[in-house]
Short mmCIF file of C-alpha atoms and ligand atoms in Angstrom, two decimals:
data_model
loop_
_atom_site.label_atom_id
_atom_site.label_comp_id
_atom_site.label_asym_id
_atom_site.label_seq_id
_atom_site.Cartn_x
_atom_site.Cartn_y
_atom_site.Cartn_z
CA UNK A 1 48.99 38.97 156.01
CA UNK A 2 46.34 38.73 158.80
CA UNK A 3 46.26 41.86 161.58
CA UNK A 4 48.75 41.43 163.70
CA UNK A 5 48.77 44.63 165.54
CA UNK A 6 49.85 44.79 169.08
CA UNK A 7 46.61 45.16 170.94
CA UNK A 8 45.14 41.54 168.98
CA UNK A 9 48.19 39.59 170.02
CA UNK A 10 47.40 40.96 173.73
CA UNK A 11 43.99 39.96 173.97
CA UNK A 12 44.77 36.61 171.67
CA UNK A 13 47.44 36.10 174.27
CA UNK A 14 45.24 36.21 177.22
CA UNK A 15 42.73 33.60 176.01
CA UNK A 16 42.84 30.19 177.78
CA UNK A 17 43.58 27.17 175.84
CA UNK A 18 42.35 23.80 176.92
CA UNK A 19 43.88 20.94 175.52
CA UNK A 20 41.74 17.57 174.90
CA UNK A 21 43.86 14.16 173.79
CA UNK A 22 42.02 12.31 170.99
CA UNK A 23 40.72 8.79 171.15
CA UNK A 24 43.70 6.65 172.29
CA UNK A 25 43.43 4.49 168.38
CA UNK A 26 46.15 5.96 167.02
CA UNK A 27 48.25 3.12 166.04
CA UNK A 28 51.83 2.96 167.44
CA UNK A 29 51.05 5.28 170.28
CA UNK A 30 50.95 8.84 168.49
CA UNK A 31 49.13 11.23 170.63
CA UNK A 32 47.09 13.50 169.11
CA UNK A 33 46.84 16.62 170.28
CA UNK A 34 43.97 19.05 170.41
CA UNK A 35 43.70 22.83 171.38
CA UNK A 36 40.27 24.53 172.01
CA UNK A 37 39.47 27.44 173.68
CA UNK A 38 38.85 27.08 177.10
CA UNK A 39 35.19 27.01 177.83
CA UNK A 40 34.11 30.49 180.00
CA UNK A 41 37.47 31.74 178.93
CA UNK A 42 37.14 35.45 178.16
CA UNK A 43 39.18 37.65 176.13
CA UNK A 44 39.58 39.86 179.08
CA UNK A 45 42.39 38.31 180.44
CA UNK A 46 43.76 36.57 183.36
CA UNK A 47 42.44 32.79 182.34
CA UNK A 48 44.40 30.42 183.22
CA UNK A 49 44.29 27.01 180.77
CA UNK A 50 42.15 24.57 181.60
CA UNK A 51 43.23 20.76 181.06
CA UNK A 52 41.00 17.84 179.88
CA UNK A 53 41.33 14.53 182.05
CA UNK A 54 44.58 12.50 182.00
CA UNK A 55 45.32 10.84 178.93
CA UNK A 56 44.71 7.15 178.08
CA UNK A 57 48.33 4.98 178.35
CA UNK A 58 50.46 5.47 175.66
CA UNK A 59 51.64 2.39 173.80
CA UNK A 60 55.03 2.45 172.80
CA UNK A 61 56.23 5.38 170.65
CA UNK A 62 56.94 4.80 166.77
CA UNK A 63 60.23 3.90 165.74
CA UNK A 64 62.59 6.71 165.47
CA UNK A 65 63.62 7.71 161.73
CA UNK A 66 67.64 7.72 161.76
CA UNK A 67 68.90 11.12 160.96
CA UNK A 68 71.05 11.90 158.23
CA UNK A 69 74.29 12.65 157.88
CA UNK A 70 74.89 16.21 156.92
CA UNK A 71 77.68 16.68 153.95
CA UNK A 72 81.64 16.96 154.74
CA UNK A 73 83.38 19.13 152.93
CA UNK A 74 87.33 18.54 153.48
CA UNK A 75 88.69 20.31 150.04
CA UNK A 76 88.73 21.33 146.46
CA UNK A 77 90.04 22.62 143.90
CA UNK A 78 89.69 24.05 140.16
CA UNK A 79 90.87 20.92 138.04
CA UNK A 80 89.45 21.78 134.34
CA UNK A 81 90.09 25.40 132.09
CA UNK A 82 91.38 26.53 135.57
CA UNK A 83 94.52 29.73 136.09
CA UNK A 84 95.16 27.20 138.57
CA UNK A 85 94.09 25.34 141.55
CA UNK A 86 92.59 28.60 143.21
CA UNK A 87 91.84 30.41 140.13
CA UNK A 88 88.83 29.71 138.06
CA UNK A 89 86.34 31.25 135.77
CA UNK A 90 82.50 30.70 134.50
CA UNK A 91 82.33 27.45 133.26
CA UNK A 92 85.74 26.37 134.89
CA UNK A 93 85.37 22.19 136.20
CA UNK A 94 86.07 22.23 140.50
CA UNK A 95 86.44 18.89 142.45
CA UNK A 96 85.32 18.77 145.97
CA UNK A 97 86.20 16.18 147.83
CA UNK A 98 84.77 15.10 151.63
CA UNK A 99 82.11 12.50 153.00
CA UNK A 100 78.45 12.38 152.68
CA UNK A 101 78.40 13.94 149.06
CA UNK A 102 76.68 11.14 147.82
CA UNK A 103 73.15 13.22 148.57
CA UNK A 104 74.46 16.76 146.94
CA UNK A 105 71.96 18.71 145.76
CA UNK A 106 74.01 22.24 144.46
CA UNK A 107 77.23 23.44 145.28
CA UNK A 108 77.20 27.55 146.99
CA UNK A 109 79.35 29.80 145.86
CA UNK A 110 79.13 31.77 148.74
CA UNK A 111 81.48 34.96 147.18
CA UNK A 112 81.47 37.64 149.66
CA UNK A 113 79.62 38.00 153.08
CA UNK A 114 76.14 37.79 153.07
CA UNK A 115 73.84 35.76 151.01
CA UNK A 116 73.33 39.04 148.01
CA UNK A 117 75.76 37.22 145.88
CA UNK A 118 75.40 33.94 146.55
CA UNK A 119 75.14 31.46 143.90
CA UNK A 120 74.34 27.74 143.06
CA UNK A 121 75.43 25.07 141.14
CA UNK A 122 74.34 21.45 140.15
CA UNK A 123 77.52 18.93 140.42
CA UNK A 124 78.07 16.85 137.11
CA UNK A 125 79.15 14.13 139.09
CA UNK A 126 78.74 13.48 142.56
CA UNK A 127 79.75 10.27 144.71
CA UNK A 128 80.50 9.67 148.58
CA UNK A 129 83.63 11.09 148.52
CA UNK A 130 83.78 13.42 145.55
CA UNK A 131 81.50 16.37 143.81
CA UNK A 132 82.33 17.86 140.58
CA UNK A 133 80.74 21.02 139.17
CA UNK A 134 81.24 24.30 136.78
CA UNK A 135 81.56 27.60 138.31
CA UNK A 136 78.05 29.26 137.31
CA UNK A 137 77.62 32.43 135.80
CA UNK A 138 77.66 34.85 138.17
CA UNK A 139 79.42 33.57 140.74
CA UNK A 140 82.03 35.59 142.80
CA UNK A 141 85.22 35.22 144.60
CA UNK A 142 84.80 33.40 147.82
CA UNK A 143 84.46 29.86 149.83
CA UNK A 144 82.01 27.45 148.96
CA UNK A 145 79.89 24.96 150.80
CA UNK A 146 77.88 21.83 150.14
CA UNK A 147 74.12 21.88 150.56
CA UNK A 148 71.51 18.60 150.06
CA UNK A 149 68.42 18.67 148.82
CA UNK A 150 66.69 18.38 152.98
CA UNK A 151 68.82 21.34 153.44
CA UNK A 152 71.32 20.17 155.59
CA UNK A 153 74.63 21.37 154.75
CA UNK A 154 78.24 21.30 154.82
CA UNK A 155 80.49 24.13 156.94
CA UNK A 156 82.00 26.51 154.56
CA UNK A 157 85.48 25.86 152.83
CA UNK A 158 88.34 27.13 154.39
CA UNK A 159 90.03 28.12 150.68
CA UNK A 160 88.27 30.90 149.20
CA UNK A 161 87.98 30.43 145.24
CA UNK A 162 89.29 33.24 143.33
CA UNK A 163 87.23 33.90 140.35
CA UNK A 164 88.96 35.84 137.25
CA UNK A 165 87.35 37.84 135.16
CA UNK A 166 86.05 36.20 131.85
CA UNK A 167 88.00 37.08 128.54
CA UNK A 168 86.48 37.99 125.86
CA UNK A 169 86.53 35.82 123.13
CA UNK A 170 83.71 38.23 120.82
CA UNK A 171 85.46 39.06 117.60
CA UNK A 172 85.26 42.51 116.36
CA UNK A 173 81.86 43.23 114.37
CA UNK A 174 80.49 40.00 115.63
CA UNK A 175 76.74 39.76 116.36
CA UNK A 176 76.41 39.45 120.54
CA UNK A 177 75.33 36.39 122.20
CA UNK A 178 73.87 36.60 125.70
CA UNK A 179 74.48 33.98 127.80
CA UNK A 180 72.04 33.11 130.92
CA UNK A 181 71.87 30.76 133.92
CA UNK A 182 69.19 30.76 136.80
CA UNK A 183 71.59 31.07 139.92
CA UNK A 184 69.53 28.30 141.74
CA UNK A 185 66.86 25.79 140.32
CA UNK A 186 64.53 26.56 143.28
CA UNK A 187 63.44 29.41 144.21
CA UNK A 188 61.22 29.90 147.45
CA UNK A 189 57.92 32.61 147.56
CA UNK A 190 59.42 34.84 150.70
CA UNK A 191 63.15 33.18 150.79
CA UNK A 192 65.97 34.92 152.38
CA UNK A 193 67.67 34.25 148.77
CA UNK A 194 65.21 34.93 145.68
CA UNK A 195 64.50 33.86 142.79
CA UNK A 196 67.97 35.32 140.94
CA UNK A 197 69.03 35.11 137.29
CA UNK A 198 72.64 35.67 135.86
CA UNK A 199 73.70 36.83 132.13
CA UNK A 200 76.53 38.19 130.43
CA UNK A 201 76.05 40.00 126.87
CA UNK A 202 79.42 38.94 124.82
CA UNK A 203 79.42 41.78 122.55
CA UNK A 204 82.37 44.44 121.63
CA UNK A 205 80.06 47.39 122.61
CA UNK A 206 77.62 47.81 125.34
CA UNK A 207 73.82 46.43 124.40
CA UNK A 208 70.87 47.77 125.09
CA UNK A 209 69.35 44.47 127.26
CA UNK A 210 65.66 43.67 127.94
CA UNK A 211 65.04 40.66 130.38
CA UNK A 212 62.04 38.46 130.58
CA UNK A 213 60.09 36.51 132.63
CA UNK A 214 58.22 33.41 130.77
CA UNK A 215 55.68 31.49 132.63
CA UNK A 216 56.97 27.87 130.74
CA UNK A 217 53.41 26.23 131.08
CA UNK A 218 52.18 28.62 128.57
CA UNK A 219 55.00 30.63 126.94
CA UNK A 220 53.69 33.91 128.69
CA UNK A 221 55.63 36.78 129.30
CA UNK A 222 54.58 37.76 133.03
CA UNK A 223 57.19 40.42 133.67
CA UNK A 224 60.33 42.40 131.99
CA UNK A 225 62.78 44.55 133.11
CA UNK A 226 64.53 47.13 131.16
CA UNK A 227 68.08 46.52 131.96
CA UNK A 228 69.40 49.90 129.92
CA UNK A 229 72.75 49.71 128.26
CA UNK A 230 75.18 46.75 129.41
CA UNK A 231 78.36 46.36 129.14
CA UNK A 232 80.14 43.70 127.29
CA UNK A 233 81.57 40.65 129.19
CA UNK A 234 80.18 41.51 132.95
CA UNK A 235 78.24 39.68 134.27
CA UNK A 236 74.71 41.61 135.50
CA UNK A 237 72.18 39.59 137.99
CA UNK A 238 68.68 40.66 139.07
CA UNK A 239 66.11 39.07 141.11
CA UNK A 240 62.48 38.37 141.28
CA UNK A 241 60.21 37.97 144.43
CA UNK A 242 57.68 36.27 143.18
CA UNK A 243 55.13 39.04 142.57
CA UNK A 244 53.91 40.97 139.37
CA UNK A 245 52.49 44.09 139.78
CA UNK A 246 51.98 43.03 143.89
CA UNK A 247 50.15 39.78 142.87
CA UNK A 248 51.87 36.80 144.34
CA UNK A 249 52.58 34.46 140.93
CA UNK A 250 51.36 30.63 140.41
CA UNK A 251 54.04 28.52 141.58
CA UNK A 252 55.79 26.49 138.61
CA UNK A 253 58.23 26.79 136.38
CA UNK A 254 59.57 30.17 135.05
CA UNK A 255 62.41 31.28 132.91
CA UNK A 256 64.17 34.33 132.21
CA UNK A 257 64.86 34.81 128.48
CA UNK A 258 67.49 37.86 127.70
CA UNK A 259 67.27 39.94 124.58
CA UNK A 260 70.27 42.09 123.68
CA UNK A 261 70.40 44.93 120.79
CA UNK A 262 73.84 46.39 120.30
CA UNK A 263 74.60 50.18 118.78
CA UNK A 264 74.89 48.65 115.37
CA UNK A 265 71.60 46.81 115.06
CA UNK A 266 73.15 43.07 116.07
CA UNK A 267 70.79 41.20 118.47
CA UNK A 268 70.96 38.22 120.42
CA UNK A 269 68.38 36.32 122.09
CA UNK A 270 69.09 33.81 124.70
CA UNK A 271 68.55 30.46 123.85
CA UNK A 272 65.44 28.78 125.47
CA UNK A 273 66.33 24.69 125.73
CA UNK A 274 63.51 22.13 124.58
CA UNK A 275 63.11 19.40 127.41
CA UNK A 276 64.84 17.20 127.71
CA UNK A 277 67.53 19.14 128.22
CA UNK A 278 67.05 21.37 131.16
CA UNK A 279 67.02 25.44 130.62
CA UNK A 280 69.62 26.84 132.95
CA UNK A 281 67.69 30.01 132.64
CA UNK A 282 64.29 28.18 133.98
CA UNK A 283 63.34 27.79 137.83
CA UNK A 284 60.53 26.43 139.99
CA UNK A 285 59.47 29.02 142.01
CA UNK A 286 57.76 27.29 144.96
CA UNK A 287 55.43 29.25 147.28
CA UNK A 288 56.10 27.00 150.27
CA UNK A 289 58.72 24.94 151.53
CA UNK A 290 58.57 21.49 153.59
CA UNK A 291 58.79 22.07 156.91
CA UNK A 292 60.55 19.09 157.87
CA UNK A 293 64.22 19.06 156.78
CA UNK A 294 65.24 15.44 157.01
CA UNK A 295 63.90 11.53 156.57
CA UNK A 296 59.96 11.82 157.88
CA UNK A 297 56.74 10.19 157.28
CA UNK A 298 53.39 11.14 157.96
CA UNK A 299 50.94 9.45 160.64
CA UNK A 300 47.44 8.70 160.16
CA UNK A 301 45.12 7.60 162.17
CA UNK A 302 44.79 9.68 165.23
CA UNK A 303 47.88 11.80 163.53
CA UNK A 304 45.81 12.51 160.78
CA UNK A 305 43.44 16.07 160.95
CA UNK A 306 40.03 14.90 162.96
CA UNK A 307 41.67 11.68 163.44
CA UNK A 308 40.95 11.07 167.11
CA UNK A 309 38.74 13.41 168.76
CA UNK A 310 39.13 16.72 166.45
CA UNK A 311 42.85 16.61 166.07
CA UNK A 312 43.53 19.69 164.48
CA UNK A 313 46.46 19.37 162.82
CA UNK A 314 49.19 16.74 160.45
CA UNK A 315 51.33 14.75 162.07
CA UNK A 316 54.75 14.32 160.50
CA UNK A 317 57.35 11.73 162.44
CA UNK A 318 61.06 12.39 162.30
CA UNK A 319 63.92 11.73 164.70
CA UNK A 320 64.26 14.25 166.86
CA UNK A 321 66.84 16.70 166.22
CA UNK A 322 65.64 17.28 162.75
CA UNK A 323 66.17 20.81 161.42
CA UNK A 324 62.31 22.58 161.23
CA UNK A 325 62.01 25.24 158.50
CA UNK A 326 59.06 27.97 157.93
CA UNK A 327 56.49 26.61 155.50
CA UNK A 328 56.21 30.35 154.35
CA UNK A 329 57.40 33.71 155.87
CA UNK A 330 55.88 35.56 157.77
CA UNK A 331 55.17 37.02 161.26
CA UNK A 332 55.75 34.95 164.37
CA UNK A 333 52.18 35.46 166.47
CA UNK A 334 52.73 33.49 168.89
CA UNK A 335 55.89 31.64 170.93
CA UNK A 336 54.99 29.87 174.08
CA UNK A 337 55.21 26.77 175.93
CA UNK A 338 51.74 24.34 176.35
CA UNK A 339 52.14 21.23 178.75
CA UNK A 340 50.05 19.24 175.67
CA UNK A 341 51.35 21.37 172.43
CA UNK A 342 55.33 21.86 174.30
CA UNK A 343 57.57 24.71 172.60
CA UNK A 344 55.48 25.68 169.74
CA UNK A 345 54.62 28.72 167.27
CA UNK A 346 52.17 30.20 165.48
CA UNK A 347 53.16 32.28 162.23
CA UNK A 348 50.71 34.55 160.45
CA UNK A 349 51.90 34.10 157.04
CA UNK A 350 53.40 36.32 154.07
CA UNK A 351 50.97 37.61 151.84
CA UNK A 352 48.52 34.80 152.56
CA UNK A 353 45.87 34.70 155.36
CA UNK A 354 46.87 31.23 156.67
CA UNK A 355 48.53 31.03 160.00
CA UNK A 356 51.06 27.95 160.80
CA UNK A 357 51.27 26.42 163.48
CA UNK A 358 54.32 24.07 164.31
CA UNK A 359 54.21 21.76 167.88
CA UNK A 360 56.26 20.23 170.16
CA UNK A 361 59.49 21.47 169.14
CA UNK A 362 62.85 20.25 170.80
CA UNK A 363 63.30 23.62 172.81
CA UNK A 364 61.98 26.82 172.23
CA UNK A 365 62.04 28.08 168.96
CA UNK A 366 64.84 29.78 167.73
CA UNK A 367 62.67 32.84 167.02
CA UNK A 368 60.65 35.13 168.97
CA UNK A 369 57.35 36.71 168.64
CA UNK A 370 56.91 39.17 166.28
CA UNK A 371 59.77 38.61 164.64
CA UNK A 372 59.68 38.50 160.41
CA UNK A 373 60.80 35.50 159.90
CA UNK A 374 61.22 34.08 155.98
CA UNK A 375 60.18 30.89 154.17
CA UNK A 376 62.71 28.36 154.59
CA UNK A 377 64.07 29.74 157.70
CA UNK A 378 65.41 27.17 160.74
CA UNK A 379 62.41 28.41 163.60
CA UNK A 380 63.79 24.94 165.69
CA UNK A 381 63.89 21.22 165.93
CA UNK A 382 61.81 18.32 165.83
CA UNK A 383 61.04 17.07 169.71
CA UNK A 384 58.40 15.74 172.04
CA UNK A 385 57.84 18.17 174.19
CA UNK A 386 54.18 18.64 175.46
CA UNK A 387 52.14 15.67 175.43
CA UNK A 388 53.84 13.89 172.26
CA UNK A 389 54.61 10.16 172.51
CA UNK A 390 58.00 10.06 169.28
CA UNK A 391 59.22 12.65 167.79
CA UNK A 392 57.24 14.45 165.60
CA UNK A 393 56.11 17.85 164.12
CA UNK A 394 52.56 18.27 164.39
CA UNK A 395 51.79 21.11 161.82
CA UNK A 396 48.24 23.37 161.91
CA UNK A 397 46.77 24.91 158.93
CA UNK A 398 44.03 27.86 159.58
CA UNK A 399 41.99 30.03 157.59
CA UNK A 400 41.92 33.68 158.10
CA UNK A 401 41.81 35.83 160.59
CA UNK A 402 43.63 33.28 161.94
CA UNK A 403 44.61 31.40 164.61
CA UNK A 404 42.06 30.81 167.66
CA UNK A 405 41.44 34.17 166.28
CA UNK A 406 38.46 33.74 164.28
CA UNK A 407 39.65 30.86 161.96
CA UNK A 408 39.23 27.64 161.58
CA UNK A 409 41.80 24.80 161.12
CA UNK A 410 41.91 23.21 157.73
CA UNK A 411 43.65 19.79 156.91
CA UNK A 412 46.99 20.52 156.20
CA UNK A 413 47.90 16.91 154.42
CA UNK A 414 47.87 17.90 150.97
CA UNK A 415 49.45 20.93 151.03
CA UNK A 416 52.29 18.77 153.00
CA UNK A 417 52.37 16.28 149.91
CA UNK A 418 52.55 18.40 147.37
CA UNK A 419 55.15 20.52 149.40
CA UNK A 420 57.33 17.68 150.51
CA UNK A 421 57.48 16.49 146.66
CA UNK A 422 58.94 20.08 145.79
CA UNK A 423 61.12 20.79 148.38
ZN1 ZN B 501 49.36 16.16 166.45
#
C-alpha cells in the first residue's frame, strides 16, 4: 500500500484538478474524460479547479445494455439422503426452486450470522425455475441464498436448513480417509470471504492432520499447516489469504491436499482428481475482481486510454444501475464530486502500489474516505454523472505513489480483460 497518512491526503486534497474533454471522435458519443492538474495550482491549498472550454456536441449516447435480472429464490427443500425436508447432511441432494436460476453460479449456505461460516456450492442441475445441489462439506445450519456468477444475488431463504451431524460409517480398525472440498471455487486476493477449505478425517480415533497448499501448475507445495490432532467425523475448516510468508501468491489455481496419520500408524491422503474431473479441493485464487457486476462492453476509440486527447483511463459501458465492485481492497483516498469525473473514488490498493480510480458513479459512493474497503466490495453504481454521455464506468490505473500524487496513469485494458474473463 502507498502512504496514505493524513497530512498527504490534505495537501493531495487541496490540489486543483482541471478537466480537458478529448477530441470529440469517439464513436457513438462517449466522452472521454481527462483530469490534469491544474496549471499554477499549488499544493498549498485553496485552488479552486480550473475547467477547459465547453465541450464539443455530444452525439447521441450508446445504447443502453439491459440489466439483468437478479435470481428469485421462492423455496427449497432437502429431496435426496435427507432426515427430511429441513434436515440434511454433507452430501444430502436440495431443490431450490424460484425464477432467474437459469444463470446460478453456487448456492450459499449462509449457516449462522456473518459470512465466517459461510459456504458454497455448485448446483448439479440448474434451469429457470429450479437449482439442485449437495450440501458441501462444511456447511452449517442456516438459510441459503442464490448468487450468479456477476454477483447479483438472490434475498436469503426464509427456511433455515438444519444440518445433522454426519454418522460415522468408519468401521473399527479401518484405515482413515480424509475427505476435502474447497468451500468456494473462487477465491478473491483481499475478499471479505477467503480462500477457505473444508475436511473431515473418517477415522475411529483422532489423527494427527497436516494440510497443504499445492500450487497445481507445478505440483509445489507453497504452504502447510499443522492442524494437530483431529477428531474423527467433524468437520475442521481453515483459510488462506493469499500470502506465504507475507508475499502476495501468483494468482491461479491452488489446492489443498490433507494428510491424516492416526495413533496406530493408518494414513490417509486426500485424493487429488486428474482433469477432467474437477478437484473439489482446488481453487482459483484471483488477485482482482471485475469491477463491473453485470452485462458491459468496453469502448474504444476516445474510451480507450490516450484515445482522444490523453484520456486517462478504460471505458466500460453498462446500464446504469449496475452494481460496481472494488477491483482490489484497499484504502479509499479519495471521495468527491467533479462536474467532468461526477461521484467518483480513488482507492490506494492492498498490498500493491496501484491506485483505482472509478468515475461517474450513479450517486456517491457507498463508501467514504479512508475507509478499508475489500476486493469485491459494492463502492456504488454505474451512472453518468459528470460529463459522461451513457452510462459507463470509466476506470484509472496508476503507478505508485499514486494518484495525481506522483504517478502516472497506465492503460488499464488488459488487466480489465484478463479480469473480466475470471470474475
Ligand atoms: Zn472515460
Amino acid at each position: 500500500m502507498g502512504a496514505t497518512g493524513g497530512a498527504l491526503r490534505h495537501v493531495a486534497r487541496a490540489r486543483g484538478y482541471a478537466v480537458t474533454l478529448g477530441r470529440g471522435v469517439a464513436a457513438a458519443g462517449l466522452v472521454s474524460l481527462v483530469l490534469t492538474p491544474a496549471a499554477g495550482a499549488q499544493s498549498t491549498g485553496g485552488a479552486t479547479p480550473q475547467y477547459a472550454p465547453p465541450p464539443p456536441d455530444l452525439s447521441s449516447p450508446p445504447p443502453g445494455v439491459p440489466a439483468r435480472k437478479a435470481p428469485e429464490l421462492r423455496s427449497w427443500r432437502c429431496v435426496r439422503s435427507c432426515q427430511d425436508r429441513f434436515t440434511a447432511g454433507t452430501g444430502s441432494l436440495v431443490r431450490v426452486r424460484g425464477r432467474a436460476l437459469g444463470r446460478t453460479y453456487e448456492v450459499v449456505f449462509l449457516g449462522a450470522d456473518g459470512e465466517a461460516d459461510d459456504v458454497a456450492a455448485a448446483p448439479l442441475r440448474r434451469k429457470r425455475n429450479v437449482v439442485d445441489v449437495r450440501v458441501p462439506l462444511g456447511a452449517a445450519s442456516g438459510p441459503l441464498l442464490v448468487a450468479h456468477h456477476d454477483g447479483l444475488s438472490s434475498q436469503v431463504s426464509a427456511a433455515a436448513l438444519t444440518v445433522a451431524a454426519p454418522v460415522t460409517l468408519q468401521s473399527a480398525g479401518a484405515p482413515p480417509t480424509v475427505e476435502v472440498q474447497a468451500q468456494a471455487r473462487r477465491a478473491f486476493f483481499d475478499a471479505a470471504r477467503p480462500a477457505k477449505v473444508s475436511y473431515v478425517v473418517h477415522d475411529d480415533s483422532a489423527a494427527r492432520v497436516l494440510v497443504e497448499l499445492v500450487r497445481s501448475s507445478d505440483g509445489t507445495v507453497v504452504t502447510s499447516w499443522d492442524a494437530g490432532q483431529v477428531a474423527p467425523e467433524t468437520p475442521q475448516s481453515l483459510s488462506w489469504d493469499g500470502t506465504v510468508g507475507g508475499k502476495l501468491q501468483k494468482a491461479g489455481r491452488y489446492s489443498f491436499r490433507v494428510t491424516a496419520v492416526d495413533a496406530s500408524g493408518g494414513r490417509a491422503v486426500s485424493a487429488q482428481a486428474e482433469p477432467p474431473t474437477s478437484n473439489p479441493a482446488e481453487i482459483q485464487f484471483l488477485q482482482h475482481e471485475f469491477p463491473v457486476r453485470g452485462p458491459h462492453y468496453f469502448g474504444e476509440f476516445a474510451a480507450r486510454f490516450g484515445g482522444g486527447r490523453g484520456h486517462q483511463g478504460q471505458d466500460v459501458f453498462a446500464a446504469c444501475g449496475t452494481p460496481l465492485v472494488a477491483a482490489r481492497g484497499g484504502v479509499v483516498k479519495f471521495k468527491q464530486y467533479h462536474s467532468r469525473a461526477g461521484h467518483y473514488i480513488v482507492v490506494d490498493g492492498e498490498r500493491t502500489s496501484i491506485d483505482y480510480t472509478y468515475m461517474h458513479m450513479r450517486s456517491a459512493a457507498l463508501v467514504d474516505e479512508g475507509d478499508r474497503i475489500r476486493t469485491g466490495q459494492l463502492i456504488g453504481y454505474v451512472g453518468q454523472t459528470g460529463r459522461a454521455s451513457g452510462c459507463h464506468l470509466h476506470f484509472e490505473m496508476w503507478t505508485g505513489p499514486g494518484w495525481y500524487d506522483g504517478g502516472k496513469p497506465f492503460d488499464p485494458l488488459p488487466s480489465l480483460v484478463s479480469w473480466d474473463k475470471t470474475s
